Amino acid sequence: MKTTKFLVAMGLSIFCSTGLMAKNTGLIKIKTSSFQILKSDQTKSAAFKVYGNCGMCKMAIEGSLKNVKGIEKADWNKETKMIEVTYNPKVISLKEIKKKIASVGYDTDEFKASDKSYNALPGCCQYERPADSGVDNHDGHNHKH
């Protein structure tokens, strides 16, 4: 009897670990060449402009999102100046993601980095900032006229 229970438990364990139950758990199993990623069906992907110049910029931009809860992937392309992020909007908003990038010195299509954080960038990373294109650098307060 103990052997039967053990075999049933092992069979269920193998069944669950193969991803056959993924449909019922809200997870999608993605197999790549050398590893597997479980990706929640609650994620979204978005691409937007982030200004920068070089490989150090890439490391800083992507690094600003590393280990941030709700972000599964961030990949910035220095040629196109576009970042693609995969994130869970129930955990973090796209606006919050853009703010995190701006906080380390890089202007996005929606938020301008503070002059202090931009000026702290290494010389090679100080990209030509776009003319005031309507990006928000006054987050958190309103001007009354």
XYZ file of C-alpha atoms in Angstrom:
145
model
C 0.000 0.000 0.000
C 2.835 2.381 0.879
C 4.482 1.593 -2.448
C 1.266 2.446 -4.334
C 0.899 5.791 -2.539
C 4.552 6.571 -3.248
C 4.177 5.761 -6.956
C 1.002 7.874 -7.226
C 2.758 10.802 -5.499
C 5.777 10.472 -7.804
C 3.521 10.308 -10.856
C 1.678 13.474 -9.815
C 4.982 15.203 -9.103
C 6.297 14.348 -12.558
C 2.964 15.303 -14.155
C 3.031 18.733 -12.464
C 6.680 19.402 -13.192
C 6.263 18.739 -16.920
C 3.984 21.706 -17.305
C 0.930 19.676 -18.226
C -0.991 21.411 -15.455
C 0.256 24.872 -16.422
C -3.030 25.667 -18.146
C -4.919 25.391 -14.866
C -2.414 27.449 -12.843
C -2.339 30.542 -15.053
C 1.230 29.866 -16.118
C 2.534 29.401 -19.620
C 5.597 27.264 -20.087
C 8.112 28.580 -22.585
C 10.970 26.309 -23.568
C 14.133 27.869 -24.930
C 17.230 26.095 -26.162
C 18.843 25.651 -22.752
C 16.292 26.530 -20.105
C 12.614 26.992 -19.384
C 10.835 30.119 -18.207
C 7.464 30.117 -16.525
C 5.701 33.249 -17.672
C 2.517 34.469 -16.085
C -0.394 35.024 -18.439
C -0.860 38.334 -16.599
C 2.195 39.974 -18.199
C 2.261 42.664 -20.846
C 5.003 43.834 -23.157
C 5.656 47.446 -24.048
C 8.287 49.303 -26.037
C 9.195 52.964 -25.625
C 12.007 55.447 -26.228
C 14.837 55.852 -23.703
C 17.689 58.200 -24.565
C 21.257 56.967 -24.110
C 24.472 56.329 -26.016
C 26.500 53.275 -25.182
C 26.929 49.905 -23.544
C 27.274 51.543 -20.133
C 23.898 53.214 -20.727
C 22.424 49.821 -21.586
C 23.707 48.365 -18.313
C 22.373 51.319 -16.280
C 18.975 51.451 -18.004
C 18.364 47.709 -17.771
C 19.961 47.665 -14.310
C 17.432 50.208 -13.038
C 14.760 47.556 -13.636
C 16.708 44.525 -12.473
C 15.188 42.760 -9.472
C 12.187 45.105 -9.546
C 9.072 43.236 -8.517
C 6.717 42.771 -11.469
C 9.348 43.147 -14.202
C 10.289 39.979 -16.020
C 12.448 41.366 -18.827
C 14.034 44.626 -19.944
C 16.081 44.955 -23.133
C 17.328 48.359 -24.371
C 18.661 48.748 -27.928
C 21.311 51.472 -28.194
C 20.828 51.891 -31.964
C 17.068 52.434 -31.899
C 16.978 53.921 -28.346
C 13.986 51.663 -27.661
C 13.465 49.482 -24.631
C 11.185 46.482 -24.550
C 9.862 45.505 -21.144
C 7.770 42.573 -20.073
C 5.965 43.283 -16.826
C 2.935 42.454 -14.712
C 0.638 45.515 -14.655
C -1.007 44.233 -11.472
C 2.340 44.709 -9.704
C 3.926 47.710 -11.469
C 2.627 50.264 -13.961
C 4.309 51.359 -17.152
C 4.457 54.872 -15.696
C 6.370 53.566 -12.648
C 8.795 51.730 -14.932
C 9.514 54.932 -16.867
C 10.026 56.851 -13.609
C 12.561 54.257 -12.425
C 14.559 54.698 -15.630
C 14.411 58.507 -15.395
C 15.555 58.327 -11.761
C 18.944 56.991 -12.883
C 19.500 59.764 -15.438
C 17.837 58.650 -18.653
C 14.993 60.544 -20.321
C 12.082 58.465 -21.554
C 9.281 59.384 -23.899
C 7.213 60.439 -20.878
C 9.596 61.440 -18.051
C 12.678 63.621 -18.082
C 15.517 62.732 -15.733
C 16.453 65.364 -13.179
C 19.419 67.531 -14.128
C 21.225 66.180 -11.064
C 20.872 62.522 -12.117
C 21.675 63.327 -15.769
C 24.801 65.305 -14.798
C 25.972 62.408 -12.604
C 26.181 60.125 -15.653
C 29.655 59.349 -17.033
C 30.646 61.627 -19.929
C 30.086 58.941 -22.560
C 26.549 58.439 -21.264
C 25.530 62.097 -21.410
C 23.399 61.881 -24.514
C 22.067 64.900 -26.359
C 18.865 65.653 -24.527
C 15.846 66.335 -26.694
C 14.398 69.833 -26.654
C 11.455 70.151 -24.298
C 9.157 67.681 -25.982
C 6.490 67.734 -23.347
C 8.064 65.118 -21.118
C 7.148 65.481 -17.487
C 9.950 66.573 -15.181
C 7.636 68.136 -12.612
C 6.208 64.966 -11.165
C 4.423 65.409 -7.898
C 3.466 69.075 -8.008
C 1.342 71.500 -9.990
C 2.036 75.034 -11.126
C -0.775 77.448 -10.291
C -1.148 80.442 -12.541
